[in-house]
Amino acid sequence: MMQQGINKWYYCVCDGAKTSEAKGPLFASSLLRLLETGVLKAEETMVCNASEWRWLVEEPTLRDKVALVRNIWYYADGEETKGPINLSELRRRFEAGDLDGLTRVYWREEWSAIAEIPGLRELLIMAGSLQSLEQNQMLQDDDSDTSLRPPDELPVSTECKNQDEDDGSETERKQKKKQKT
């Protein structure tokens, strides 16, 4: 039987014109990995793990980790500031031992140690350890459990279009602002 503590998610992509089919279920770490590698775009992705579809960037249980994945990182190396780098490169340097939990990184307009930023250290070690955890959990899951299913209805294209018009991505907002001036 599937344990309640494991977060599995369905997702769909809303590009303003159409909504893709629901895909999943995936563990939260796998969903974040798709975001990190560019397979998914946060502003175009909706997620569901119960009965309601929400925008990935608005889902309370994922919002902070999504922000960490999307951030452009700078770090202190002695008296020198290095960056900008993405989370994948930050992880590579962390795994290589070039960075550790005491390394100061720039996050939300201040310098903090990696260990002081909630969720960051876990994302940096996620590649190997969470993959093993997920594989072990999959072996324990009962495939006949039907309790996790996406809602029967996907978000309609108009909901996706409204999100693009209302909030849009940061790049789109900047482009619209430039066009107005």
CSV table of N, CA and C in Angstrom, one decimal:
chain,number,residue,atom,x,y,z
A,1,MET,N,0.8,-1.2,0.0
A,1,MET,CA,0.0,0.0,0.0
A,1,MET,C,0.9,1.3,0.0
A,2,MET,N,0.5,2.3,-0.7
A,2,MET,CA,1.3,3.5,-0.8
A,2,MET,C,1.2,4.3,0.5
A,3,GLN,N,2.3,4.8,0.9
A,3,GLN,CA,2.4,5.6,2.1
A,3,GLN,C,1.9,7.0,1.9
A,4,GLN,N,1.2,7.6,2.8
A,4,GLN,CA,0.6,8.9,2.6
A,4,GLN,C,1.7,10.0,2.6
A,5,GLY,N,2.9,9.8,3.2
A,5,GLY,CA,3.9,10.8,3.3
A,5,GLY,C,4.6,11.2,2.0
A,6,ILE,N,4.5,10.3,1.1
A,6,ILE,CA,5.3,10.5,-0.2
A,6,ILE,C,4.4,11.4,-1.1
A,7,ASN,N,5.0,12.5,-1.6
A,7,ASN,CA,4.3,13.4,-2.5
A,7,ASN,C,4.5,12.9,-3.9
A,8,LYS,N,3.4,12.5,-4.5
A,8,LYS,CA,3.4,12.2,-5.9
A,8,LYS,C,2.5,13.2,-6.6
A,9,TRP,N,2.9,13.6,-7.8
A,9,TRP,CA,2.3,14.7,-8.5
A,9,TRP,C,2.0,14.4,-10.0
A,10,TYR,N,0.9,14.9,-10.5
A,10,TYR,CA,0.6,14.9,-11.9
A,10,TYR,C,0.9,16.3,-12.3
A,11,TYR,N,1.2,16.5,-13.6
A,11,TYR,CA,1.5,17.8,-14.1
A,11,TYR,C,0.9,17.9,-15.6
A,12,CYS,N,0.7,19.1,-16.0
A,12,CYS,CA,0.3,19.4,-17.4
A,12,CYS,C,0.9,20.7,-17.7
A,13,VAL,N,1.1,20.9,-19.0
A,13,VAL,CA,1.7,22.1,-19.5
A,13,VAL,C,0.7,23.0,-20.2
A,14,CYS,N,0.6,24.2,-19.8
A,14,CYS,CA,-0.4,25.2,-20.4
A,14,CYS,C,0.4,26.3,-21.1
A,15,ASP,N,0.4,26.2,-22.4
A,15,ASP,CA,1.2,27.2,-23.1
A,15,ASP,C,0.4,28.4,-23.6
A,16,GLY,N,-0.9,28.6,-23.1
A,16,GLY,CA,-1.7,29.7,-23.5
A,16,GLY,C,-2.7,29.3,-24.6
A,17,ALA,N,-2.3,28.4,-25.5
A,17,ALA,CA,-3.1,28.0,-26.6
A,17,ALA,C,-3.8,26.6,-26.3
A,18,LYS,N,-3.1,25.8,-25.6
A,18,LYS,CA,-3.7,24.4,-25.3
A,18,LYS,C,-3.1,23.9,-24.0
A,19,THR,N,-3.7,22.8,-23.5
A,19,THR,CA,-3.3,22.2,-22.3
A,19,THR,C,-2.8,20.8,-22.7
A,20,SER,N,-1.6,20.3,-22.3
A,20,SER,CA,-1.2,19.0,-22.6
A,20,SER,C,-1.9,18.0,-21.7
A,21,GLU,N,-1.8,16.7,-22.0
A,21,GLU,CA,-2.4,15.7,-21.2
A,21,GLU,C,-1.7,15.6,-19.9
A,22,ALA,N,-2.4,15.1,-18.9
A,22,ALA,CA,-1.8,15.0,-17.5
A,22,ALA,C,-0.7,13.9,-17.6
A,23,LYS,N,0.4,14.2,-17.0
A,23,LYS,CA,1.5,13.2,-16.9
A,23,LYS,C,1.8,12.9,-15.5
A,24,GLY,N,2.3,11.7,-15.2
A,24,GLY,CA,2.6,11.4,-13.8
A,24,GLY,C,2.0,10.0,-13.5
A,25,PRO,N,2.0,9.7,-12.2
A,25,PRO,CA,2.5,10.5,-11.1
A,25,PRO,C,4.0,10.5,-11.0
A,26,LEU,N,4.6,11.6,-10.5
A,26,LEU,CA,6.0,11.7,-10.2
A,26,LEU,C,6.2,12.1,-8.8
A,27,PHE,N,7.4,11.8,-8.3
A,27,PHE,CA,7.7,12.3,-7.0
A,27,PHE,C,8.1,13.8,-7.1
A,28,ALA,N,7.9,14.6,-6.1
A,28,ALA,CA,8.2,16.0,-6.1
A,28,ALA,C,9.7,16.3,-6.6
A,29,SER,N,10.6,15.4,-6.2
A,29,SER,CA,12.0,15.6,-6.6
A,29,SER,C,12.2,15.4,-8.1
A,30,SER,N,11.4,14.5,-8.7
A,30,SER,CA,11.5,14.3,-10.1
A,30,SER,C,10.9,15.5,-10.9
A,31,LEU,N,9.8,16.0,-10.3
A,31,LEU,CA,9.2,17.2,-10.9
A,31,LEU,C,10.1,18.4,-10.9
A,32,LEU,N,10.8,18.6,-9.7
A,32,LEU,CA,11.8,19.7,-9.6
A,32,LEU,C,13.0,19.5,-10.6
A,33,ARG,N,13.3,18.2,-10.8
A,33,ARG,CA,14.4,17.9,-11.7
A,33,ARG,C,14.1,18.3,-13.1
A,34,LEU,N,12.8,18.0,-13.5
A,34,LEU,CA,12.3,18.4,-14.9
A,34,LEU,C,12.4,20.0,-15.0
A,35,LEU,N,12.0,20.6,-14.0
A,35,LEU,CA,12.1,22.1,-14.0
A,35,LEU,C,13.6,22.6,-14.1
A,36,GLU,N,14.4,22.0,-13.3
A,36,GLU,CA,15.8,22.3,-13.3
A,36,GLU,C,16.5,22.1,-14.6
A,37,THR,N,16.2,21.0,-15.3
A,37,THR,CA,16.8,20.7,-16.6
A,37,THR,C,16.2,21.4,-17.7
A,38,GLY,N,15.1,22.2,-17.5
A,38,GLY,CA,14.5,23.0,-18.5
A,38,GLY,C,13.4,22.2,-19.3
A,39,VAL,N,13.1,21.0,-18.9
A,39,VAL,CA,12.0,20.2,-19.6
A,39,VAL,C,10.7,20.9,-19.3
A,40,LEU,N,10.5,21.4,-18.1
A,40,LEU,CA,9.3,22.2,-17.7
A,40,LEU,C,9.7,23.6,-17.5
A,41,LYS,N,8.7,24.5,-17.7
A,41,LYS,CA,8.8,25.9,-17.4
A,41,LYS,C,7.8,26.2,-16.3
A,42,ALA,N,8.3,26.8,-15.2
A,42,ALA,CA,7.5,27.0,-14.0
A,42,ALA,C,6.2,27.7,-14.3
A,43,GLU,N,6.3,28.8,-15.2
A,43,GLU,CA,5.2,29.6,-15.5
A,43,GLU,C,4.2,29.0,-16.4
A,44,GLU,N,4.5,27.8,-17.0
A,44,GLU,CA,3.6,27.1,-17.9
A,44,GLU,C,3.1,25.8,-17.4
A,45,THR,N,3.5,25.5,-16.1
A,45,THR,CA,3.2,24.1,-15.6
A,45,THR,C,2.1,24.2,-14.5
A,46,MET,N,1.1,23.3,-14.6
A,46,MET,CA,0.2,23.1,-13.5
A,46,MET,C,0.4,21.8,-12.9
A,47,VAL,N,0.1,21.7,-11.6
A,47,VAL,CA,0.4,20.4,-10.9
A,47,VAL,C,-0.9,20.0,-10.0
A,48,CYS,N,-1.0,18.8,-9.7
A,48,CYS,CA,-2.1,18.3,-8.9
A,48,CYS,C,-1.6,17.0,-8.2
A,49,ASN,N,-1.9,17.0,-6.9
A,49,ASN,CA,-1.6,15.7,-6.2
A,49,ASN,C,-2.9,15.3,-5.4
A,50,ALA,N,-4.0,15.9,-5.5
A,50,ALA,CA,-5.2,15.6,-4.9
A,50,ALA,C,-6.4,15.7,-5.8
A,51,SER,N,-7.1,16.8,-5.7
A,51,SER,CA,-8.2,17.0,-6.5
A,51,SER,C,-8.2,18.4,-7.3
A,52,GLU,N,-7.2,19.2,-7.0
A,52,GLU,CA,-7.3,20.5,-7.6
A,52,GLU,C,-6.0,20.8,-8.4
A,53,TRP,N,-6.1,21.4,-9.6
A,53,TRP,CA,-4.9,21.8,-10.3
A,53,TRP,C,-4.5,23.2,-9.9
A,54,ARG,N,-3.2,23.4,-9.7
A,54,ARG,CA,-2.7,24.7,-9.3
A,54,ARG,C,-1.4,25.0,-10.2
A,55,TRP,N,-1.1,26.2,-10.3
A,55,TRP,CA,0.1,26.6,-11.0
A,55,TRP,C,1.3,26.2,-10.1
A,56,LEU,N,2.3,25.6,-10.7
A,56,LEU,CA,3.5,25.1,-10.0
A,56,LEU,C,4.0,26.2,-9.1
A,57,VAL,N,4.1,27.4,-9.5
A,57,VAL,CA,4.7,28.5,-8.7
A,57,VAL,C,3.8,28.9,-7.6
A,58,GLU,N,2.6,28.5,-7.6
A,58,GLU,CA,1.6,28.9,-6.5
A,58,GLU,C,1.3,27.7,-5.6
A,59,GLU,N,1.8,26.5,-5.9
A,59,GLU,CA,1.5,25.4,-5.0
A,59,GLU,C,2.3,25.5,-3.7
A,60,PRO,N,1.6,25.6,-2.6
A,60,PRO,CA,2.3,25.9,-1.3
A,60,PRO,C,3.4,24.9,-0.9
A,61,THR,N,3.2,23.7,-1.2
A,61,THR,CA,4.2,22.7,-0.8
A,61,THR,C,5.4,22.6,-1.7
A,62,LEU,N,5.3,23.3,-2.8
A,62,LEU,CA,6.5,23.2,-3.8
A,62,LEU,C,7.1,24.6,-4.0
A,63,ARG,N,6.3,25.7,-3.7
A,63,ARG,CA,6.7,27.1,-4.0
A,63,ARG,C,8.1,27.4,-3.7
A,64,ASP,N,8.6,27.1,-2.4
A,64,ASP,CA,9.9,27.5,-2.0
A,64,ASP,C,11.0,26.7,-2.8
A,65,LYS,N,10.8,25.5,-3.0
A,65,LYS,CA,11.8,24.7,-3.7
A,65,LYS,C,11.8,25.1,-5.2
A,66,VAL,N,10.7,25.5,-5.8
A,66,VAL,CA,10.7,26.0,-7.1
A,66,VAL,C,11.5,27.3,-7.2
A,67,ALA,N,11.4,28.1,-6.2
A,67,ALA,CA,12.2,29.4,-6.2
A,67,ALA,C,13.7,29.1,-6.1
A,68,LEU,N,14.0,28.1,-5.3
A,68,LEU,CA,15.5,27.7,-5.2
A,68,LEU,C,16.0,27.2,-6.6
A,69,VAL,N,15.2,26.4,-7.2
A,69,VAL,CA,15.6,25.8,-8.5
A,69,VAL,C,15.7,26.9,-9.6
A,70,ARG,N,14.9,27.9,-9.6
A,70,ARG,CA,14.9,28.9,-10.6
A,70,ARG,C,15.9,30.0,-10.3
A,71,ASN,N,16.4,30.1,-9.1
A,71,ASN,CA,17.3,31.2,-8.8
A,71,ASN,C,18.6,31.1,-9.5
A,72,ILE,N,19.2,32.3,-9.8
A,72,ILE,CA,20.5,32.4,-10.3
A,72,ILE,C,21.4,32.7,-9.1
A,73,TRP,N,22.4,31.8,-9.0
A,73,TRP,CA,23.2,31.8,-7.7
A,73,TRP,C,24.6,32.5,-7.9
A,74,TYR,N,25.0,33.2,-6.8
A,74,TYR,CA,26.3,33.8,-6.7
A,74,TYR,C,26.8,33.2,-5.4
A,75,TYR,N,28.1,33.0,-5.3
A,75,TYR,CA,28.7,32.5,-4.0
A,75,TYR,C,30.0,33.1,-3.7
A,76,ALA,N,30.4,33.1,-2.4
A,76,ALA,CA,31.6,33.8,-2.0
A,76,ALA,C,32.7,32.7,-2.0
A,77,ASP,N,33.8,33.1,-2.6
A,77,ASP,CA,35.0,32.2,-2.6
A,77,ASP,C,36.1,33.1,-2.0
A,78,GLY,N,36.3,33.0,-0.7
A,78,GLY,CA,37.2,33.9,0.0
A,78,GLY,C,36.6,35.3,-0.1
A,79,GLU,N,37.4,36.2,-0.6
A,79,GLU,CA,37.0,37.6,-0.8
A,79,GLU,C,36.3,37.9,-2.1
A,80,GLU,N,36.3,36.8,-3.0
A,80,GLU,CA,35.8,37.0,-4.3
A,80,GLU,C,34.4,36.4,-4.5
A,81,THR,N,33.6,37.2,-5.3
A,81,THR,CA,32.2,36.7,-5.6
A,81,THR,C,32.3,36.0,-6.9
A,82,LYS,N,31.7,34.8,-6.9
A,82,LYS,CA,31.6,34.0,-8.2
A,82,LYS,C,30.2,33.8,-8.6
A,83,GLY,N,30.0,33.7,-9.9
A,83,GLY,CA,28.6,33.4,-10.4
A,83,GLY,C,28.5,34.4,-11.6
A,84,PRO,N,27.3,34.4,-12.2
A,84,PRO,CA,26.1,33.7,-11.9
A,84,PRO,C,26.2,32.2,-12.4
A,85,ILE,N,25.5,31.3,-11.6
A,85,ILE,CA,25.4,29.9,-12.0
A,85,ILE,C,24.0,29.5,-11.6
A,86,ASN,N,23.6,28.4,-12.3
A,86,ASN,CA,22.3,27.8,-12.0
A,86,ASN,C,22.4,26.7,-10.9
A,87,LEU,N,21.3,26.2,-10.5
A,87,LEU,CA,21.3,25.2,-9.4
A,87,LEU,C,22.2,23.9,-9.8
A,88,SER,N,22.1,23.5,-11.0
A,88,SER,CA,22.9,22.3,-11.5
A,88,SER,C,24.4,22.6,-11.3
A,89,GLU,N,24.8,23.7,-11.6
A,89,GLU,CA,26.3,24.0,-11.5
A,89,GLU,C,26.6,24.2,-10.0
A,90,LEU,N,25.7,24.8,-9.2
A,90,LEU,CA,25.9,24.9,-7.8
A,90,LEU,C,26.0,23.5,-7.2
A,91,ARG,N,25.2,22.6,-7.6
A,91,ARG,CA,25.2,21.2,-7.1
A,91,ARG,C,26.5,20.5,-7.5
A,92,ARG,N,26.9,20.7,-8.8
A,92,ARG,CA,28.2,20.1,-9.2
A,92,ARG,C,29.4,20.5,-8.4
A,93,ARG,N,29.4,21.8,-8.0
A,93,ARG,CA,30.5,22.3,-7.2
A,93,ARG,C,30.4,21.8,-5.8
A,94,PHE,N,29.2,21.7,-5.3
A,94,PHE,CA,28.9,21.2,-3.9
A,94,PHE,C,29.4,19.7,-3.9
A,95,GLU,N,29.0,18.9,-4.9
A,95,GLU,CA,29.4,17.5,-4.9
A,95,GLU,C,30.9,17.3,-5.0
A,96,ALA,N,31.5,18.2,-5.8
A,96,ALA,CA,33.0,18.1,-6.0
A,96,ALA,C,33.8,18.6,-4.7
A,97,GLY,N,33.0,19.1,-3.7
A,97,GLY,CA,33.7,19.6,-2.5
A,97,GLY,C,34.2,21.0,-2.6
A,98,ASP,N,34.0,21.7,-3.7
A,98,ASP,CA,34.4,23.1,-3.8
A,98,ASP,C,33.6,24.0,-2.9
A,99,LEU,N,32.3,23.6,-2.6
A,99,LEU,CA,31.4,24.3,-1.7
A,99,LEU,C,30.9,23.4,-0.6
A,100,ASP,N,30.5,24.0,0.5
A,100,ASP,CA,30.0,23.1,1.6
A,100,ASP,C,28.8,23.9,2.2
A,101,GLY,N,28.3,23.4,3.3
A,101,GLY,CA,27.2,24.0,4.0
A,101,GLY,C,27.5,25.4,4.5
A,102,LEU,N,28.8,25.7,4.7
A,102,LEU,CA,29.2,27.0,5.3
A,102,LEU,C,29.4,28.1,4.2
A,103,THR,N,29.5,27.6,2.9
A,103,THR,CA,29.7,28.5,1.8
A,103,THR,C,28.5,29.5,1.7
A,104,ARG,N,28.9,30.8,1.6
A,104,ARG,CA,27.9,31.9,1.6
A,104,ARG,C,27.4,32.1,0.1
A,105,VAL,N,26.1,32.1,0.0
A,105,VAL,CA,25.5,32.3,-1.3
A,105,VAL,C,24.5,33.5,-1.2
A,106,TYR,N,24.2,34.1,-2.4
A,106,TYR,CA,23.3,35.2,-2.4
A,106,TYR,C,21.9,34.8,-2.7
A,107,TRP,N,21.0,35.0,-1.7
A,107,TRP,CA,19.6,34.5,-1.8
A,107,TRP,C,18.7,35.5,-1.2
A,108,ARG,N,17.7,35.9,-1.9
A,108,ARG,CA,16.7,36.9,-1.5
A,108,ARG,C,17.4,38.2,-0.9
A,109,GLU,N,18.3,38.7,-1.7
A,109,GLU,CA,18.9,40.0,-1.4
A,109,GLU,C,19.8,40.0,-0.1
A,110,GLU,N,20.3,38.8,0.2
A,110,GLU,CA,21.3,38.8,1.3
A,110,GLU,C,22.2,37.6,1.2
A,111,TRP,N,23.4,37.7,1.8
A,111,TRP,CA,24.3,36.6,1.8
A,111,TRP,C,24.0,35.7,3.0
A,112,SER,N,23.9,34.3,2.7
A,112,SER,CA,23.7,33.3,3.8
A,112,SER,C,24.4,32.1,3.5
A,113,ALA,N,24.7,31.3,4.5
A,113,ALA,CA,25.4,30.0,4.3
A,113,ALA,C,24.4,29.1,3.7
A,114,ILE,N,24.9,28.2,2.9
A,114,ILE,CA,24.0,27.2,2.2
A,114,ILE,C,23.2,26.5,3.3
A,115,ALA,N,23.8,26.1,4.4
A,115,ALA,CA,23.0,25.4,5.4
A,115,ALA,C,21.9,26.2,6.1
A,116,GLU,N,22.0,27.5,6.0
A,116,GLU,CA,21.0,28.3,6.6
A,116,GLU,C,19.7,28.6,5.7
A,117,ILE,N,19.8,28.2,4.5
A,117,ILE,CA,18.7,28.4,3.5
A,117,ILE,C,17.8,27.2,3.5
A,118,PRO,N,16.6,27.3,4.0
A,118,PRO,CA,15.7,26.1,4.1
A,118,PRO,C,15.5,25.4,2.7
A,119,GLY,N,15.9,24.1,2.7
A,119,GLY,CA,15.7,23.3,1.5
A,119,GLY,C,16.8,23.3,0.5
A,120,LEU,N,17.8,24.3,0.6
A,120,LEU,CA,18.8,24.3,-0.4
A,120,LEU,C,19.8,23.1,-0.3
A,121,ARG,N,20.2,22.8,0.9
A,121,ARG,CA,21.2,21.7,1.0
A,121,ARG,C,20.5,20.4,0.5
A,122,GLU,N,19.3,20.2,0.8
A,122,GLU,CA,18.6,19.0,0.4
A,122,GLU,C,18.5,18.9,-1.2
A,123,LEU,N,18.3,20.1,-1.8
A,123,LEU,CA,18.3,20.1,-3.3
A,123,LEU,C,19.7,19.8,-3.8
A,124,LEU,N,20.7,20.3,-3.1
A,124,LEU,CA,22.1,20.0,-3.6
A,124,LEU,C,22.5,18.6,-3.5
A,125,ILE,N,21.9,17.9,-2.5
A,125,ILE,CA,22.3,16.4,-2.4
A,125,ILE,C,21.2,15.5,-3.0
A,126,MET,N,20.2,16.1,-3.6
A,126,MET,CA,19.1,15.4,-4.1
A,126,MET,C,19.4,14.4,-5.1
A,127,ALA,N,20.3,14.7,-6.0
A,127,ALA,CA,20.5,13.8,-7.2
A,127,ALA,C,20.7,12.3,-6.9
A,128,GLY,N,21.6,12.0,-6.0
A,128,GLY,CA,21.8,10.6,-5.6
A,128,GLY,C,21.0,10.1,-4.6
A,129,SER,N,20.9,10.8,-3.4
A,129,SER,CA,20.2,10.2,-2.3
A,129,SER,C,18.7,10.1,-2.5
A,130,LEU,N,18.0,11.1,-3.1
A,130,LEU,CA,16.6,11.0,-3.3
A,130,LEU,C,16.2,10.0,-4.4
A,131,GLN,N,17.1,9.9,-5.3
A,131,GLN,CA,16.9,8.9,-6.3
A,131,GLN,C,16.8,7.5,-5.7
A,132,SER,N,17.7,7.2,-4.8
A,132,SER,CA,17.7,5.9,-4.1
A,132,SER,C,16.5,5.8,-3.2
A,133,LEU,N,16.1,6.8,-2.5
A,133,LEU,CA,14.9,6.8,-1.7
A,133,LEU,C,13.7,6.5,-2.5
A,134,GLU,N,13.6,7.2,-3.7
A,134,GLU,CA,12.4,7.0,-4.6
A,134,GLU,C,12.4,5.5,-5.1
A,135,GLN,N,13.5,5.0,-5.4
A,135,GLN,CA,13.6,3.6,-5.9
A,135,GLN,C,13.1,2.6,-4.9
A,136,ASN,N,13.6,2.9,-3.6
A,136,ASN,CA,13.2,2.0,-2.5
A,136,ASN,C,11.7,2.1,-2.3
A,137,GLN,N,11.2,3.4,-2.3
A,137,GLN,CA,9.7,3.6,-2.1
A,137,GLN,C,8.9,2.9,-3.2
A,138,MET,N,9.4,3.0,-4.5
A,138,MET,CA,8.6,2.4,-5.5
A,138,MET,C,8.5,0.9,-5.3
A,139,LEU,N,9.6,0.3,-4.8
A,139,LEU,CA,9.5,-1.2,-4.5
A,139,LEU,C,8.5,-1.5,-3.5
A,140,GLN,N,8.3,-0.6,-2.5
A,140,GLN,CA,7.3,-0.8,-1.5
A,140,GLN,C,5.9,-0.5,-1.9
A,141,ASP,N,5.7,0.4,-2.9
A,141,ASP,CA,4.4,0.8,-3.3
A,141,ASP,C,3.6,-0.4,-3.9
A,142,ASP,N,2.4,-0.5,-3.7
A,142,ASP,CA,1.5,-1.5,-4.3
A,142,ASP,C,0.9,-0.9,-5.5
A,143,ASP,N,1.2,-1.4,-6.7
A,143,ASP,CA,0.7,-0.9,-7.9
A,143,ASP,C,-0.8,-0.9,-8.1
A,144,SER,N,-1.5,-1.7,-7.2
A,144,SER,CA,-2.9,-1.7,-7.3
A,144,SER,C,-3.6,-0.6,-6.6
A,145,ASP,N,-2.8,0.3,-5.9
A,145,ASP,CA,-3.4,1.4,-5.2
A,145,ASP,C,-3.9,2.4,-6.2
A,146,THR,N,-5.2,2.7,-6.1
A,146,THR,CA,-5.8,3.7,-7.1
A,146,THR,C,-6.1,5.0,-6.4
A,147,SER,N,-5.6,5.2,-5.2
A,147,SER,CA,-6.0,6.4,-4.5
A,147,SER,C,-5.5,7.7,-5.1
A,148,LEU,N,-4.4,7.6,-5.9
A,148,LEU,CA,-3.8,8.8,-6.5
A,148,LEU,C,-4.1,8.8,-8.0
A,149,ARG,N,-5.0,9.7,-8.4
A,149,ARG,CA,-5.3,9.9,-9.8
A,149,ARG,C,-5.5,11.3,-10.0
A,150,PRO,N,-5.2,11.8,-11.2
A,150,PRO,CA,-5.5,13.2,-11.5
A,150,PRO,C,-7.0,13.5,-11.6
A,151,PRO,N,-7.4,14.7,-11.3
A,151,PRO,CA,-8.9,15.0,-11.5
A,151,PRO,C,-9.3,14.6,-12.9
A,152,ASP,N,-10.6,14.3,-13.1
A,152,ASP,CA,-11.1,13.9,-14.4
A,152,ASP,C,-10.9,15.0,-15.4
A,153,GLU,N,-11.0,16.2,-15.0
A,153,GLU,CA,-10.9,17.3,-15.9
A,153,GLU,C,-9.6,18.1,-15.7
A,154,LEU,N,-8.9,18.3,-16.9
A,154,LEU,CA,-7.7,19.1,-16.9
A,154,LEU,C,-8.1,20.6,-16.9
A,155,PRO,N,-7.2,21.4,-16.5
A,155,PRO,CA,-7.5,22.9,-16.6
A,155,PRO,C,-7.8,23.2,-18.0
A,156,VAL,N,-8.8,24.0,-18.3
A,156,VAL,CA,-9.2,24.3,-19.7
A,156,VAL,C,-8.2,25.4,-20.2
A,157,SER,N,-8.1,25.4,-21.5
A,157,SER,CA,-7.2,26.3,-22.1
A,157,SER,C,-7.4,27.8,-21.7
A,158,THR,N,-8.6,28.2,-21.5
A,158,THR,CA,-8.9,29.6,-21.1
A,158,THR,C,-8.2,29.9,-19.7
A,159,GLU,N,-8.2,28.9,-18.8
A,159,GLU,CA,-7.6,29.1,-17.5
A,159,GLU,C,-6.1,29.3,-17.7
A,160,CYS,N,-5.5,28.5,-18.6
A,160,CYS,CA,-4.1,28.7,-18.9
A,160,CYS,C,-3.8,30.0,-19.5
A,161,LYS,N,-4.7,30.4,-20.5
A,161,LYS,CA,-4.5,31.7,-21.2
A,161,LYS,C,-4.6,32.8,-20.2
A,162,ASN,N,-5.5,32.8,-19.2
A,162,ASN,CA,-5.7,33.8,-18.2
A,162,ASN,C,-4.4,34.0,-17.4
A,163,GLN,N,-3.8,32.8,-17.0
A,163,GLN,CA,-2.6,32.9,-16.2
A,163,GLN,C,-1.5,33.6,-17.0
A,164,ASP,N,-1.4,33.3,-18.3
A,164,ASP,CA,-0.3,33.9,-19.1
A,164,ASP,C,-0.6,35.4,-19.2
A,165,GLU,N,-1.9,35.8,-19.4
A,165,GLU,CA,-2.2,37.2,-19.5
A,165,GLU,C,-2.0,38.0,-18.2
A,166,ASP,N,-2.4,37.4,-17.1
A,166,ASP,CA,-2.4,38.0,-15.8
A,166,ASP,C,-1.0,38.1,-15.2
A,167,ASP,N,-0.3,37.0,-15.1
A,167,ASP,CA,0.9,36.9,-14.4
A,167,ASP,C,2.1,36.8,-15.4
A,168,GLY,N,2.0,35.9,-16.4
A,168,GLY,CA,3.1,35.8,-17.3
A,168,GLY,C,4.4,35.5,-16.7
A,169,SER,N,5.4,35.2,-17.5
A,169,SER,CA,6.7,35.0,-17.0
A,169,SER,C,7.4,36.4,-16.9
A,170,GLU,N,8.5,36.4,-16.1
A,170,GLU,CA,9.2,37.6,-15.9
A,170,GLU,C,9.7,38.2,-17.3
A,171,THR,N,10.2,37.3,-18.1
A,171,THR,CA,10.7,37.7,-19.4
A,171,THR,C,9.6,38.3,-20.3
A,172,GLU,N,8.4,37.7,-20.2
A,172,GLU,CA,7.2,38.3,-21.0
A,172,GLU,C,6.8,39.6,-20.5
A,173,ARG,N,6.8,39.8,-19.2
A,173,ARG,CA,6.5,41.1,-18.6
A,173,ARG,C,7.5,42.2,-19.0
A,174,LYS,N,8.8,41.8,-19.0
A,174,LYS,CA,9.8,42.8,-19.4
A,174,LYS,C,9.6,43.2,-20.9
A,175,GLN,N,9.3,42.2,-21.7
A,175,GLN,CA,9.1,42.4,-23.1
A,175,GLN,C,7.9,43.3,-23.4
A,176,LYS,N,6.8,43.1,-22.6
A,176,LYS,CA,5.6,43.9,-22.8
A,176,LYS,C,5.9,45.3,-22.3
A,177,LYS,N,6.7,45.5,-21.2
A,177,LYS,CA,7.0,46.8,-20.7
A,177,LYS,C,7.9,47.5,-21.7
A,178,LYS,N,8.8,46.9,-22.4
A,178,LYS,CA,9.6,47.5,-23.4
A,178,LYS,C,8.8,48.0,-24.6
A,179,GLN,N,7.8,47.1,-24.9
A,179,GLN,CA,6.9,47.5,-26.1
A,179,GLN,C,6.1,48.7,-25.8
A,180,LYS,N,5.7,48.9,-24.5
A,180,LYS,CA,4.9,50.1,-24.1
A,180,LYS,C,5.7,51.4,-24.2
A,181,THR,N,7.0,51.3,-23.9
A,181,THR,CA,7.9,52.5,-23.9
A,181,THR,C,8.4,52.9,-25.2
